Amino acid sequence: MDDIIYTMKKFPAFPNFIPLLLALTLLFAAVPTALGQALVSPTPDFDGNIYYMVQGNDTCLSISLKMGVEIETLRQLNDLDIDCSLIADTRLLLGRVLTATPTSGPTPTPTPVLPTPTPYDGNASVCIYLFDDLNGNSTVQGGENGIAGGAVSVTKRDGVENFTGLTTGIEDLCFPEVPEGRYVISIALPNEYNPTTAMNYEMEINAGDRVQVNFGAQKQAVLEQKLQSEAQQAITETRSPLLGIIGGGLIALAIGVAVLYGVISRRD
């Protein structure tokens, strides 16, 4: 009997363990649930702050387990006392999300819109020289001077451009601002002159060209004298062989007559 009483004093009655067992059961049941909820975080607000709404039975420990935030962090972010006292239905700051602000690069400078340049054909320089072609070889040589009074025309094929002028006999007649294109360059001689070169040329003139055109002419008297001289020379050249032939024939005839006379004299 004494042994039985001793045993009951050593081990308390079974009903005294029930509250402790229930508390341990609730604690171990709450831990997995809290750990599972730690993966879910509220959405940050516009400023990047993450808040949690405190429930009636929440403690810093339960919120730490649910949200995965250290108790000390909760205390510092929310200025809580050492006991980490909470008030239901109030917001508890869990943390802040830093939003990266994009670094603004240099503002691109817009490309200025330039006006489309107006097509420009460009200009050329055209100079005309009318010379006295004394020897008639169509080439300017030393001693052959210029002729005044030649009427020059530089005309574009489409007829839009036309430049005219008179030769001075001293220097070239120049047109420094002739637009590029295809032109006919011609000249009308003074009355007492005849041409020794072509009187018009057609050519393509490009921007930046410096065109020199020489026209040759002779006075009519000089030309006529030259023609007469050439004709006389031709006649002389024609007569000279003929006279030689006639002279040779007469000599041969004289020799033949002399031979014949000698033969007849011997017979007699």
XYZ file of N, CA and C in Angstrom:
804
model
N 0.835 -1.211 0.000
C 0.000 0.000 0.000
C 0.852 1.236 0.000
N 1.943 1.182 0.816
C 2.858 2.329 0.849
C 3.513 2.545 -0.495
N 3.843 1.451 -1.199
C 4.481 1.590 -2.526
C 3.552 2.274 -3.500
N 2.303 2.011 -3.458
C 1.343 2.603 -4.384
C 1.219 4.077 -4.127
N 1.132 4.473 -2.846
C 1.030 5.894 -2.509
C 2.272 6.628 -2.973
N 3.447 6.041 -2.847
C 4.708 6.649 -3.260
C 4.711 6.907 -4.752
N 4.204 5.966 -5.477
C 4.168 6.119 -6.937
C 3.275 7.262 -7.334
N 2.143 7.471 -6.727
C 1.217 8.542 -7.067
C 1.823 9.893 -6.761
N 2.635 9.990 -5.730
C 3.289 11.258 -5.420
C 4.424 11.557 -6.400
N 5.084 10.517 -6.880
C 6.205 10.713 -7.810
C 5.724 11.235 -9.152
N 4.588 10.674 -9.612
C 4.044 11.064 -10.922
C 2.719 11.744 -10.709
N 2.510 12.983 -11.086
C 1.246 13.694 -10.884
C 0.115 12.997 -11.600
N -1.053 13.332 -11.209
C -2.230 12.716 -11.824
C -2.304 13.094 -13.295
N -2.759 12.198 -14.154
C -2.802 12.359 -15.622
C -3.560 13.581 -16.076
N -4.687 13.927 -15.419
C -5.430 15.097 -15.917
C -4.640 16.372 -15.888
N -3.572 16.522 -15.085
C -2.798 17.769 -15.064
C -2.001 17.994 -16.352
N -1.727 16.961 -17.179
C -0.949 17.098 -18.424
C -1.787 17.549 -19.604
N -3.081 17.544 -19.501
C -3.934 17.838 -20.670
C -3.728 19.246 -21.196
N -3.743 20.308 -20.385
C -3.529 21.662 -20.941
C -2.185 21.808 -21.638
N -1.123 21.214 -21.078
C 0.198 21.311 -21.699
C 0.233 20.626 -23.047
N -0.376 19.455 -23.140
C -0.399 18.732 -24.413
C -1.168 19.505 -25.465
N -2.297 20.121 -25.064
C -3.072 20.898 -26.037
C -2.276 22.096 -26.550
N -1.543 22.755 -25.667
C -0.748 23.922 -26.081
C 0.343 23.518 -27.059
N 1.027 22.395 -26.752
C 2.085 21.930 -27.663
C 1.512 21.533 -29.010
N 0.335 20.906 -28.983
C -0.283 20.499 -30.251
C -0.608 21.699 -31.120
N -1.185 22.755 -30.525
C -1.526 23.964 -31.290
C -0.281 24.655 -31.839
N 0.787 24.652 -31.021
C 2.015 25.313 -31.468
C 2.608 24.612 -32.668
N 2.734 23.266 -32.582
C 3.324 22.530 -33.712
C 2.426 22.538 -34.934
N 1.146 22.667 -34.730
C 0.235 22.747 -35.884
C 0.320 24.101 -36.557
N 0.603 25.140 -35.778
C 0.657 26.495 -36.348
C 1.939 26.745 -37.111
N 3.040 26.053 -36.718
C 4.338 26.324 -37.362
C 4.329 26.004 -38.844
N 3.872 24.798 -39.288
C 3.861 24.550 -40.739
C 2.986 25.526 -41.480
N 1.824 25.889 -40.869
C 0.944 26.844 -41.560
C 1.618 28.177 -41.742
N 2.303 28.647 -40.687
C 2.985 29.939 -40.766
C 4.106 29.900 -41.775
N 4.839 28.780 -41.811
C 5.931 28.677 -42.771
C 5.426 28.681 -44.194
N 4.297 28.045 -44.427
C 3.726 28.046 -45.778
C 3.292 29.415 -46.198
N 2.761 30.213 -45.233
C 2.296 31.545 -45.589
C 3.441 32.520 -45.771
N 4.645 32.156 -45.352
C 5.776 33.069 -45.465
C 6.146 33.331 -46.915
N 5.669 32.514 -47.823
C 5.993 32.691 -49.234
C 5.143 33.743 -49.897
N 4.068 34.151 -49.235
C 3.150 35.116 -49.845
C 3.418 36.489 -49.265
N 3.677 37.489 -50.106
C 3.936 38.862 -49.659
C 2.908 39.790 -50.259
N 2.455 40.785 -49.455
C 1.531 41.772 -50.015
C 2.203 42.557 -51.137
N 1.376 43.104 -52.000
C 1.880 43.903 -53.124
C 2.356 45.262 -52.632
N 3.540 45.705 -53.026
C 4.013 47.035 -52.599
C 3.083 48.123 -53.113
N 2.994 49.222 -52.334
C 2.182 50.349 -52.798
C 2.986 51.192 -53.788
N 2.460 52.365 -54.132
C 3.077 53.221 -55.142
C 4.495 53.632 -54.746
N 4.725 53.799 -53.435
C 6.038 54.223 -52.947
C 6.978 53.057 -52.683
N 6.520 51.824 -52.933
C 7.365 50.655 -52.713
C 7.284 50.075 -51.317
N 6.362 50.575 -50.462
C 6.217 50.068 -49.096
C 5.325 48.827 -49.073
N 5.730 47.829 -48.270
C 4.955 46.592 -48.118
C 4.351 46.587 -46.706
N 3.018 46.559 -46.649
C 2.312 46.613 -45.356
C 1.570 45.301 -45.096
N 1.380 45.035 -43.795
C 0.578 43.884 -43.367
C -0.478 44.406 -42.386
N -1.725 43.968 -42.576
C -2.813 44.388 -41.693
C -2.838 43.459 -40.463
N -2.622 44.034 -39.290
C -2.539 43.246 -38.052
C -3.921 42.690 -37.691
N -3.954 41.375 -37.433
C -5.188 40.714 -37.011
C -5.283 40.708 -35.473
N -6.451 40.310 -34.984
C -6.688 40.375 -33.546
C -5.760 39.493 -32.734
N -5.389 38.328 -33.244
C -4.562 37.393 -32.484
C -3.116 37.368 -32.954
N -2.684 38.368 -33.750
C -1.314 38.386 -34.275
C -0.331 38.830 -33.215
N 0.859 38.249 -33.295
C 2.004 38.694 -32.502
C 3.174 38.906 -33.450
N 4.223 39.533 -32.962
C 5.405 39.727 -33.817
C 5.978 38.384 -34.264
N 5.887 37.384 -33.368
C 6.400 36.071 -33.734
C 5.587 35.457 -34.854
N 4.240 35.506 -34.729
C 3.402 34.890 -35.764
C 3.554 35.610 -37.106
N 3.651 36.941 -37.053
C 3.820 37.691 -38.307
C 5.184 37.401 -38.917
N 6.221 37.274 -38.057
C 7.555 36.949 -38.554
C 7.565 35.610 -39.263
N 6.837 34.622 -38.653
C 6.775 33.304 -39.275
C 5.963 33.324 -40.565
N 4.880 34.095 -40.576
C 4.038 34.152 -41.776
C 4.743 34.833 -42.950
N 5.345 35.977 -42.661
C 5.842 36.827 -43.735
C 7.336 36.682 -43.978
N 8.021 35.910 -43.130
C 9.449 35.709 -43.337
C 10.272 36.937 -43.026
N 9.831 37.745 -42.051
C 10.536 38.973 -41.683
C 11.020 38.827 -40.255
N 12.252 39.197 -39.996
C 12.808 39.105 -38.652
C 12.037 40.015 -37.684
N 11.901 39.557 -36.429
C 11.182 40.342 -35.417
C 11.870 41.677 -35.191
N 13.199 41.661 -35.163
C 13.935 42.910 -34.947
C 13.688 43.894 -36.086
N 13.573 43.367 -37.291
C 13.276 44.232 -38.443
C 11.909 44.874 -38.295
N 10.905 44.081 -37.847
C 9.566 44.622 -37.622
C 9.603 45.725 -36.566
N 10.379 45.487 -35.510
C 10.446 46.457 -34.422
C 11.076 47.770 -34.908
N 12.160 47.682 -35.724
C 12.847 48.889 -36.190
C 12.014 49.660 -37.214
N 11.373 48.935 -38.125
C 10.600 49.611 -39.173
C 9.366 50.310 -38.616
N 8.808 49.777 -37.517
C 7.549 50.308 -36.996
C 7.685 50.991 -35.635
N 8.945 51.169 -35.171
C 9.186 51.836 -33.876
C 8.404 51.165 -32.734
N 8.436 49.828 -32.679
C 7.714 49.085 -31.645
C 8.534 49.046 -30.352
N 7.852 48.846 -29.262
C 8.533 48.776 -27.972
C 9.235 47.443 -27.824
N 9.909 47.265 -26.711
C 10.685 46.058 -26.484
C 9.823 44.808 -26.451
N 8.548 44.977 -26.049
C 7.634 43.827 -26.012
C 6.991 43.556 -27.355
N 7.263 44.448 -28.326
C 6.713 44.292 -29.683
C 5.196 44.257 -29.643
N 4.628 45.240 -28.958
C 3.171 45.293 -28.815
C 2.529 45.711 -30.130
N 1.406 45.053 -30.469
C 0.701 45.324 -31.722
C -0.722 45.747 -31.435
N -1.297 46.506 -32.372
C -2.692 46.927 -32.272
C -3.433 46.363 -33.475
N -4.524 45.676 -33.215
C -5.293 45.061 -34.297
C -5.819 46.118 -35.261
N -5.972 45.701 -36.532
C -6.519 46.549 -37.604
C -5.634 47.765 -37.916
N -4.354 47.635 -37.622
C -3.408 48.682 -38.035
C -2.403 48.073 -39.021
N -1.798 48.964 -39.807
C -0.839 48.478 -40.808
C 0.545 48.350 -40.179
N 1.198 47.266 -40.518
C 2.544 47.005 -40.033
C 3.487 46.982 -41.239
N 4.498 47.842 -41.215
C 5.444 47.923 -42.333
C 6.389 46.732 -42.297
N 6.370 45.953 -43.391
C 7.231 44.772 -43.475
C 8.561 45.069 -44.171
N 8.585 46.033 -45.064
C 9.806 46.342 -45.812
C 9.510 47.308 -46.944
N 10.538 47.611 -47.688
C 10.404 48.531 -48.828
C 11.076 47.912 -50.055
N 10.448 48.140 -51.188
C 11.003 47.691 -52.469
C 11.598 48.902 -53.161
N 12.874 48.842 -53.472
C 13.535 49.957 -54.147
C 13.291 49.845 -55.646
N 12.642 50.855 -56.188
C 12.371 50.887 -57.634
C 13.537 51.557 -58.336
N 14.121 50.835 -59.255
C 15.271 51.398 -59.984
C 14.803 52.498 -60.921
N 15.429 53.653 -60.779
C 15.105 54.783 -61.661
C 16.013 54.735 -62.877
N 15.441 54.626 -64.060
C 16.297 54.547 -65.258
C 17.113 55.820 -65.428
N 18.381 55.613 -65.726
C 19.269 56.757 -65.957
C 18.963 57.363 -67.319
N 18.661 58.624 -67.296
C 18.323 59.280 -68.561
C 19.592 59.555 -69.345
N 19.615 59.107 -70.588
C 20.758 59.349 -71.458
C 20.680 60.729 -72.073
N 21.643 61.049 -72.890
C 21.618 62.361 -73.555
C 20.430 62.481 -74.495
N 19.824 63.618 -74.476
C 18.681 63.852 -75.360
C 19.161 63.904 -76.803
N 18.612 63.040 -77.655
C 19.077 63.053 -79.051
C 18.773 64.382 -79.719
N 19.761 64.856 -80.426
C 19.590 66.118 -81.150
C 18.913 65.828 -82.478
N 17.773 66.448 -82.730
C 17.099 66.174 -84.008
C 17.936 66.654 -85.179
N 17.939 65.836 -86.227
C 18.675 66.209 -87.434
C 17.946 67.343 -88.134
N 18.630 68.451 -88.350
C 17.948 69.577 -89.013
C 17.547 69.225 -90.432
N 16.379 69.639 -90.785
C 15.876 69.405 -92.140
C 16.376 70.540 -93.021
N 17.283 70.193 -93.911
C 17.869 71.200 -94.789
C 17.050 71.316 -96.068
N 16.957 72.504 -96.607
C 16.230 72.659 -97.869
C 16.946 71.944 -99.001
N 16.172 71.375 -99.896
C 16.743 70.692 -101.045
C 17.393 71.708 -101.968
N 18.694 71.522 -102.248
C 19.357 72.510 -103.103
C 18.759 72.517 -104.505
N 18.645 73.701 -105.051
C 18.133 73.847 -106.410
C 19.208 73.408 -107.392
N 18.891 72.481 -108.308
C 19.893 72.048 -109.279
C 20.465 73.245 -110.036
N 21.790 73.242 -110.174
C 22.466 74.342 -110.845
C 23.397 73.764 -111.895
N 23.192 74.185 -113.142
C 23.980 73.629 -114.230
C 25.428 74.105 -114.193
N 25.675 75.303 -113.673
C 27.029 75.835 -113.659
C 27.311 76.614 -114.934
N 28.430 77.335 -114.925
C 28.777 78.198 -116.047
C 30.121 77.819 -116.631
N 30.326 78.282 -117.881
C 31.595 78.098 -118.577
C 31.992 79.426 -119.201
N 33.253 79.509 -119.607
C 33.756 80.705 -120.290
C 34.017 80.350 -121.749
N 33.477 81.170 -122.665
C 33.646 80.938 -124.104
C 34.283 82.184 -124.713
N 35.431 82.000 -125.384
C 36.147 83.115 -126.020
C 36.300 82.857 -127.519
N 36.111 83.914 -128.308
C 36.165 83.837 -129.774
C 37.281 84.752 -130.271
N 38.054 84.258 -131.272
C 39.100 85.085 -131.889
C 39.002 84.939 -133.405
N 38.863 86.073 -134.079
C 38.834 86.110 -135.552
C 40.181 86.659 -136.012
N 40.934 85.842 -136.767
C 42.282 86.250 -137.166
C 42.399 86.351 -138.690
N 43.367 87.176 -139.103
C 43.653 87.379 -140.529
C 44.590 86.269 -140.983
N 44.039 85.290 -141.662
C 44.799 84.100 -142.071
C 45.566 84.412 -143.358
N 46.719 85.051 -143.216
C 47.474 85.527 -144.374
C 47.915 84.394 -145.288
N 48.377 83.295 -144.703
C 48.852 82.186 -145.536
C 47.756 81.165 -145.846
N 46.574 81.385 -145.296
C 45.441 80.526 -145.633
C 45.533 79.104 -145.130
N 46.314 78.846 -144.066
C 46.442 77.468 -143.570
C 45.482 77.149 -142.425
N 44.551 78.059 -142.135
C 43.497 77.858 -141.120
C 44.037 77.772 -139.698
N 45.269 78.219 -139.481
C 45.885 78.159 -138.158
C 46.472 79.517 -137.804
N 46.251 79.936 -136.548
C 46.812 81.210 -136.094
C 48.327 81.075 -135.957
N 49.049 81.970 -136.623
C 50.505 81.973 -136.551
C 51.001 83.383 -136.288
N 52.294 83.494 -135.995
C 52.866 84.793 -135.720
C 52.719 85.742 -136.898
N 52.393 86.977 -136.609
C 52.216 87.983 -137.653
C 50.807 88.053 -138.199
N 49.933 87.143 -137.789
C 48.541 87.165 -138.250
C 47.698 87.838 -137.171
N 47.258 89.037 -137.457
C 46.548 89.852 -136.481
C 45.060 89.539 -136.458
N 44.379 90.128 -135.450
C 42.944 89.949 -135.350
C 42.191 90.816 -136.340
N 40.944 90.449 -136.573
C 40.068 91.179 -137.491
C 38.891 91.709 -136.694
N 38.606 92.984 -136.845
C 37.476 93.599 -136.149
C 36.209 93.491 -136.985
N 35.076 93.526 -136.286
C 33.789 93.571 -136.974
C 33.149 92.233 -137.253
N 33.726 91.136 -136.765
C 33.087 89.832 -136.935
C 31.922 89.685 -135.965
N 30.735 89.326 -136.477
C 29.536 89.200 -135.640
C 29.441 87.769 -135.102
N 29.594 87.621 -133.779
C 29.644 86.304 -133.140
C 28.304 85.993 -132.489
N 27.908 84.718 -132.572
C 26.685 84.247 -131.922
C 26.973 82.919 -131.235
N 26.640 82.844 -129.933
C 26.759 81.598 -129.164
C 25.346 81.241 -128.717
N 24.749 80.237 -129.363
C 23.329 79.928 -129.165
C 23.159 78.500 -128.669
N 22.378 78.349 -127.596
C 22.079 77.019 -127.070
C 21.083 76.320 -127.981
N 21.183 75.002 -128.060
C 20.346 74.246 -128.994
C 18.865 74.424 -128.710
N 18.492 74.557 -127.432
C 17.073 74.729 -127.120
C 16.604 76.162 -127.315
N 17.537 77.056 -127.673
C 17.153 78.427 -127.980
C 16.972 79.327 -126.785
N 17.169 78.801 -125.562
C 16.944 79.624 -124.376
C 18.075 80.624 -124.190
N 19.310 80.162 -124.385
C 20.480 81.013 -124.172
C 21.035 81.473 -125.520
N 21.364 82.774 -125.603
C 21.951 83.321 -126.828
C 22.852 84.494 -126.450
N 24.129 84.382 -126.816
C 25.104 85.434 -126.533
C 25.657 85.949 -127.859
N 25.719 87.257 -128.014
C 26.197 87.857 -129.266
C 27.197 88.963 -128.951
N 28.020 89.276 -129.952
C 28.992 90.349 -129.794
C 29.811 90.516 -131.056
N 30.643 91.575 -131.111
C 31.503 91.869 -132.256
C 32.960 91.734 -131.841
N 33.761 91.156 -132.729
C 35.193 91.057 -132.466
C 35.830 92.442 -132.568
N 36.881 92.652 -131.779
C 37.546 93.964 -131.753
C 38.810 93.994 -132.591
N 39.352 92.832 -132.935
C 40.617 92.781 -133.658
C 41.818 92.945 -132.756
N 41.591 93.247 -131.480
C 42.689 93.460 -130.534
C 42.818 92.279 -129.571
N 41.690 91.832 -129.033
C 41.711 90.732 -128.075
C 40.509 89.835 -128.315
N 40.484 88.726 -127.565
C 39.376 87.777 -127.713
C 38.060 88.421 -127.287
N 36.981 87.978 -127.928
C 35.633 88.324 -127.479
C 35.177 87.183 -126.564
N 34.976 87.473 -125.264
C 34.687 86.421 -124.280
C 33.306 86.594 -123.660
N 32.684 85.451 -123.389
C 31.416 85.385 -122.653
C 31.692 84.530 -121.410
N 31.853 85.156 -120.230
C 32.303 84.411 -119.040
C 31.217 83.630 -118.311
N 29.940 83.879 -118.601
C 28.857 83.244 -117.844
C 27.930 82.466 -118.777
N 28.468 81.451 -119.415
C 27.675 80.635 -120.342
C 27.251 79.357 -119.620
N 25.937 79.144 -119.389
C 25.483 77.910 -118.737
C 25.843 76.691 -119.579
N 26.063 75.573 -118.899
C 26.453 74.373 -119.634
C 25.309 73.887 -120.510
N 25.658 73.188 -121.558
C 24.675 72.682 -122.511
C 25.319 72.515 -123.878
N 24.485 72.234 -124.866
C 24.987 72.062 -126.238
C 24.733 73.354 -127.002
N 25.802 73.876 -127.634
C 25.739 75.190 -128.279
C 26.223 75.113 -129.727
N 25.740 76.095 -130.509
C 26.252 76.352 -131.855
C 26.947 77.707 -131.807
N 28.243 77.706 -132.137
C 29.034 78.938 -132.137
C 29.319 79.305 -133.586
N 28.889 80.488 -134.000
C 29.031 80.895 -135.409
C 29.517 82.336 -135.486
N 29.978 82.724 -136.707
C 30.469 84.081 -136.927
C 30.119 84.523 -138.345
N 29.799 85.791 -138.494
C 29.579 86.409 -139.813
C 30.738 87.370 -140.057
N 31.434 87.195 -141.193
C 32.642 87.971 -141.469
C 32.300 89.356 -142.007
N 33.232 90.297 -141.853
C 33.064 91.592 -142.524
C 33.009 91.398 -144.041
N 32.457 92.378 -144.747
C 32.183 92.218 -146.179
C 33.421 91.908 -147.005
N 34.559 92.499 -146.672
C 35.743 92.357 -147.523
C 36.549 91.092 -147.234
N 35.997 90.213 -146.404
C 36.741 89.010 -146.029
C 36.032 87.747 -146.516
N 36.853 86.752 -146.801
C 36.375 85.414 -147.147
C 36.901 84.424 -146.101
N 36.127 83.382 -145.762
C 36.547 82.450 -144.705
C 37.661 81.510 -145.160
N 38.522 81.177 -144.231
C 39.530 80.128 -144.455
C 39.323 78.954 -143.493
N 38.349 79.081 -142.612
C 37.971 77.997 -141.694
C 36.452 77.849 -141.743
N 35.951 76.832 -141.051
C 34.496 76.695 -140.913
C 33.959 77.902 -140.161
N 32.747 78.292 -140.478
C 32.162 79.487 -139.883
C 31.228 79.177 -138.713
N 31.026 77.909 -138.394
C 30.220 77.549 -137.219
C 30.667 76.193 -136.689
N 30.544 76.058 -135.398
C 30.899 74.820 -134.710
C 29.789 74.484 -133.719
N 29.485 73.197 -133.596
C 28.535 72.728 -132.584
C 29.303 71.906 -131.560
N 29.107 72.219 -130.293
C 29.873 71.525 -129.254
C 29.091 71.474 -127.946
N 29.482 70.517 -127.102
C 28.928 70.380 -125.754
C 29.818 71.162 -124.795
N 29.203 72.068 -124.039
C 29.942 72.891 -123.082
C 29.527 72.486 -121.671
N 30.518 72.169 -120.845
C 30.265 71.744 -119.466
C 30.656 72.844 -118.486
N 30.059 72.774 -117.300
C 30.358 73.770 -116.269
C 31.843 73.757 -115.945
N 32.427 74.949 -115.879
C 33.849 75.069 -115.565
C 34.757 75.032 -116.774
N 34.216 74.739 -117.971
C 35.048 74.706 -119.182
C 35.506 76.110 -119.559
N 36.677 76.176 -120.209
C 37.169 77.417 -120.812
C 37.370 77.122 -122.291
N 36.404 77.549 -123.085
C 36.361 77.200 -124.509
C 36.984 78.327 -125.327
N 37.906 77.960 -126.244
C 38.539 78.918 -127.158
C 38.244 78.473 -128.585
N 37.602 79.347 -129.362
C 37.279 79.044 -130.761
C 37.928 80.111 -131.634
N 38.728 79.668 -132.633
C 39.399 80.583 -133.561
C 38.783 80.458 -134.947
N 38.419 81.597 -135.513
C 37.912 81.655 -136.889
C 38.947 82.381 -137.747
N 39.213 81.843 -138.966
C 40.177 82.470 -139.873
C 39.500 83.065 -141.096
N 40.078 84.165 -141.594
C 39.531 84.823 -142.788
C 40.655 85.566 -143.514
N 40.450 85.804 -144.811
C 41.379 86.587 -145.632
C 40.608 87.660 -146.381
N 41.299 88.771 -146.672
C 40.673 89.794 -147.501
C 40.488 89.259 -148.908
N 39.453 89.714 -149.578
C 39.143 89.216 -150.911
C 40.282 89.495 -151.880
N 40.914 90.684 -151.813
C 42.001 91.026 -152.735
C 43.165 90.065 -152.568
N 43.491 89.764 -151.334
C 44.586 88.832 -151.077
C 44.239 87.459 -151.605
N 42.996 87.060 -151.391
C 42.566 85.746 -151.851
C 42.565 85.674 -153.365
N 42.076 86.736 -154.008
C 42.054 86.742 -155.471
C 43.469 86.705 -156.027
N 44.364 87.474 -155.420
C 45.750 87.476 -155.860
C 46.371 86.096 -155.692
N 46.032 85.478 -154.587
C 46.564 84.145 -154.348
C 46.026 83.153 -155.368
N 44.735 83.275 -155.663
C 44.134 82.368 -156.639
C 44.743 82.570 -158.021
N 44.967 83.852 -158.387
C 45.581 84.134 -159.688
C 46.995 83.575 -159.750
N 47.725 83.727 -158.647
C 49.093 83.217 -158.607
C 49.109 81.703 -158.741
N 48.162 81.068 -158.045
C 48.101 79.609 -158.134
C 47.707 79.160 -159.533
N 46.795 79.909 -160.169
C 46.383 79.553 -161.533
C 47.537 79.733 -162.511
N 48.272 80.838 -162.384
C 49.411 81.089 -163.268
C 50.469 80.012 -163.106
N 50.669 79.620 -161.837
C 51.662 78.579 -161.591
C 51.231 77.266 -162.214
N 49.933 77.007 -162.145
C 49.442 75.766 -162.749
C 49.618 75.789 -164.259
N 49.328 76.965 -164.863
C 49.492 77.078 -166.322
C 50.953 76.901 -166.703
N 51.809 77.525 -165.916
C 53.245 77.438 -166.200
C 53.723 76.000 -166.092
N 53.260 75.338 -165.041
C 53.663 73.949 -164.866
C 53.124 73.077 -165.990
N 51.951 73.445 -166.509
C 51.377 72.661 -167.608
C 52.124 72.933 -168.907
N 52.502 74.203 -169.167
C 53.184 74.575 -170.404
C 54.610 74.030 -170.463
N 55.268 74.017 -169.365
C 56.676 73.619 -169.369
C 56.882 72.226 -169.937
N 56.150 71.226 -169.560
C 56.340 69.899 -170.164
C 55.990 69.888 -171.649
N 54.947 70.666 -172.016
C 54.537 70.685 -173.428
C 55.625 71.293 -174.299
N 56.196 72.406 -173.849
C 57.277 73.034 -174.614
C 58.481 72.110 -174.722
N 58.726 71.360 -173.671
C 59.845 70.427 -173.723
C 59.611 69.352 -174.761
N 58.359 68.894 -174.786
C 58.049 67.842 -175.759
C 58.191 68.374 -177.189
N 57.634 69.601 -177.398
C 57.723 70.192 -178.752
C 59.187 70.419 -179.150
N 59.966 70.943 -178.211
C 61.390 71.190 -178.525
C 62.119 69.916 -178.853
N 61.838 68.882 -178.076
C 62.484 67.605 -178.338
C 62.091 67.054 -179.700
N 60.817 67.259 -180.047
C 60.365 66.765 -181.356
C 61.056 67.485 -182.506
N 61.201 68.815 -182.352
C 61.868 69.595 -183.409
C 63.325 69.170 -183.563
N 63.966 68.925 -182.449
C 65.367 68.495 -182.519
C 65.474 67.148 -183.223
N 64.565 66.243 -182.862
C 64.596 64.919 -183.490
C 64.329 65.022 -184.991
N 63.398 65.947 -185.341
C 63.090 66.131 -186.766
C 64.299 66.681 -187.518
N 64.991 67.629 -186.910
C 66.172 68.219 -187.558
C 67.244 67.174 -187.763
N 67.416 66.321 -186.763
C 68.420 65.267 -186.884
C 68.042 64.308 -188.016
N 66.772 64.004 -188.099
C 66.327 63.086 -189.154
C 66.544 63.667 -190.543
N 66.245 64.961 -190.674
C 66.447 65.620 -191.984
C 67.922 65.618 -192.348
N 68.782 65.869 -191.377
C 70.222 65.905 -191.654
C 70.723 64.537 -192.088
N 70.250 63.500 -191.421
C 70.675 62.145 -191.778
C 70.213 61.795 -193.189
N 68.991 62.145 -193.488
C 68.454 61.846 -194.817
C 69.237 62.584 -195.903
N 69.584 63.833 -195.636
C 70.346 64.624 -196.598
C 71.725 64.001 -196.820
N 72.335 63.491 -195.790
C 73.650 62.878 -195.930
C 73.589 61.627 -196.784
N 72.554 60.849 -196.617
C 72.418 59.606 -197.387
C 72.249 59.908 -198.868
N 71.430 60.921 -199.158
C 71.190 61.274 -200.565
C 72.475 61.802 -201.198
N 73.221 62.574 -200.487
C 74.460 63.156 -201.019
C 75.447 62.056 -201.364
N 75.590 61.021 -200.629
C 76.513 59.929 -200.902
C 76.119 59.185 -202.170
N 74.881 59.039 -202.411
C 74.454 58.325 -203.618
C 74.822 59.119 -204.872
N 74.695 60.404 -204.703
C 75.039 61.207 -205.877
C 76.539 61.143 -206.135
